[in-house]
Amino acid sequence: MNLQFIDTHCHLDGEEFAQDRDAVIQRAREAGCTAIFLPAIDVPSCHTVLDVCAQYPDVCRPMLGLHPEEVRADWRDQLAAIKSFLIPHSSFLISIGEVGLDYYWSREFEQEQLLAFEEQVRWAVELQLPLMIHCRKAQNELVTILKKYKDDLPGGVFHCFTGNEQEARQLLEFPRFVLGIGGVLTFKKSHLPETLVAAVPLNRIVLETDAPYMAPVPMRGQRNESAFVRHVITRLAEAYCVSEEEICRQTTENVKRIFAF
Ligand SMILES: [Zn+2]
C-alpha cells in the first residue's frame, strides 16, 4: 500500500538519534513519511534542530521556541536568544514551538511559564507562523492566554492531545487549530479513540510521533521514530471506520492548510 503522511512533531535532533539518524530517515521514507517537523525546546536545541534540517532539507523542517519545562528565572534571556534565530531563518521556519504550559512536574516557574508562553504567542501573531503547543495540567490557563489572540493567530497544533471530549471541544473552538495525535492512541487502556470519534472531526487531526518518546503499540517502550506512525494510522482508520489512505489524505491536507508547506 502506498501511504504518504507527515510527522508533525519529532525530536530527531536528539542524541537518541546521533548514531543512526540516516537509517531512521531512510526507514521513515520507506514507510511513506514525506516530511518531519522538528521542534526546538531551548537555545542549544535551536542549533541542533537547524543543523539537522539543513542536513535533510527535503524532509526536515524546523520549529523554534522555548519549551515550558525549560522555562526558568532567566527566561527573558533565553527568549532573546531564540528570537535572534527567527528572522534569519524565517523563510525555512515552519512554526513557533514547542511552547506552552506544563504544571505536571512542578509549578515552581508558573508565572514565568505564563509570561514566556504569551510572549511566544505574540511572535506567532507578529510573524504569522502557526504554534506548536505543549500543554499538561494547564489547559484552562493556556486557553485564557490564547483567547486574547484568537482572531490574529494563523493556527497551530495542540500537540500530544490525550484529553477528554470536553477538553477536545474547548481546544477546537480555536479556528485553524488541530490536535496532534500519536502513540497514546494505540495504548490498550487509552480512551482516546472513542474521545476523538465523538468530538473531533478528521479535518482537525494531524499525525505525530513526539519521538523518541511515546512509541505506539506494538513498539511501546522502544525508541519511537517516524516510520512507527503507520501504527497510529492503522488505529485511527479503525476508530473512524475509514481507510488508511483516507487518514493519510485528510491529515496531510490538514498539515498543508495550517503550515505554509
Ligand atoms: Zn515534543
Short mmCIF file of N, CA, C and O in Angstrom, two decimals, residues 12 30 41 48 64-65 75 91 121 165 171 175 198 217 227 238 252 256:
data_model
loop_
_atom_site.label_atom_id
_atom_site.label_comp_id
_atom_site.label_asym_id
_atom_site.label_seq_id
_atom_site.Cartn_x
_atom_site.Cartn_y
_atom_site.Cartn_z
N LEU A 12 14.02 14.69 16.30
CA LEU A 12 15.02 13.93 15.55
C LEU A 12 16.44 14.47 15.75
O LEU A 12 17.42 13.80 15.42
N GLU A 30 10.76 5.08 3.59
CA GLU A 30 10.22 3.81 3.10
C GLU A 30 8.81 3.55 3.62
O GLU A 30 8.00 2.89 2.96
N ILE A 41 13.44 23.02 21.91
CA ILE A 41 12.92 23.15 23.27
C ILE A 41 13.67 24.21 24.08
O ILE A 41 13.17 24.68 25.10
N THR A 48 20.70 22.53 17.15
CA THR A 48 20.68 21.16 16.64
C THR A 48 19.53 20.94 15.67
O THR A 48 19.68 20.24 14.66
N LEU A 64 11.00 26.68 16.13
CA LEU A 64 11.85 27.22 17.18
C LEU A 64 11.00 27.79 18.31
O LEU A 64 10.00 28.47 18.06
N GLY A 65 11.43 27.51 19.55
CA GLY A 65 10.70 28.03 20.71
C GLY A 65 11.30 27.53 21.99
O GLY A 65 12.22 26.71 21.99
N TRP A 75 14.31 33.23 31.83
CA TRP A 75 13.55 33.01 30.59
C TRP A 75 13.64 34.17 29.60
O TRP A 75 13.62 33.96 28.39
N SER A 91 12.27 32.10 6.44
CA SER A 91 11.74 31.50 5.20
C SER A 91 11.67 29.97 5.30
O SER A 91 10.87 29.34 4.63
N VAL A 121 3.47 33.51 21.89
CA VAL A 121 2.21 33.61 21.15
C VAL A 121 2.22 34.91 20.34
O VAL A 121 1.81 34.94 19.17
N GLU A 165 -13.44 14.50 25.96
CA GLU A 165 -14.25 15.16 24.92
C GLU A 165 -14.41 16.66 25.16
O GLU A 165 -14.32 17.46 24.24
N LEU A 171 -10.61 23.07 22.89
CA LEU A 171 -9.45 23.42 22.05
C LEU A 171 -9.88 23.68 20.60
O LEU A 171 -9.35 24.56 19.93
N PRO A 175 -10.33 28.42 15.89
CA PRO A 175 -10.35 28.07 14.47
C PRO A 175 -8.92 27.93 13.98
O PRO A 175 -8.01 28.58 14.51
N ALA A 198 -15.95 10.83 18.95
CA ALA A 198 -17.11 11.55 19.48
C ALA A 198 -17.00 13.07 19.30
O ALA A 198 -18.01 13.74 19.11
N VAL A 217 1.98 1.04 20.33
CA VAL A 217 1.89 -0.41 20.33
C VAL A 217 2.00 -0.86 18.87
O VAL A 217 1.38 -0.22 18.00
N ALA A 227 8.72 6.25 11.20
CA ALA A 227 8.13 5.10 10.50
C ALA A 227 7.00 4.47 11.31
O ALA A 227 6.07 3.88 10.75
N GLU A 238 -9.23 2.40 11.97
CA GLU A 238 -10.19 1.52 12.66
C GLU A 238 -11.23 2.32 13.42
O GLU A 238 -12.43 2.08 13.32
N THR A 252 -2.75 14.93 5.90
CA THR A 252 -1.78 15.70 5.10
C THR A 252 -2.40 17.00 4.63
O THR A 252 -1.77 18.06 4.66
N LYS A 256 -1.09 20.86 5.44
CA LYS A 256 -0.85 21.86 4.39
C LYS A 256 -1.67 23.13 4.61
O LYS A 256 -1.25 24.22 4.25
#
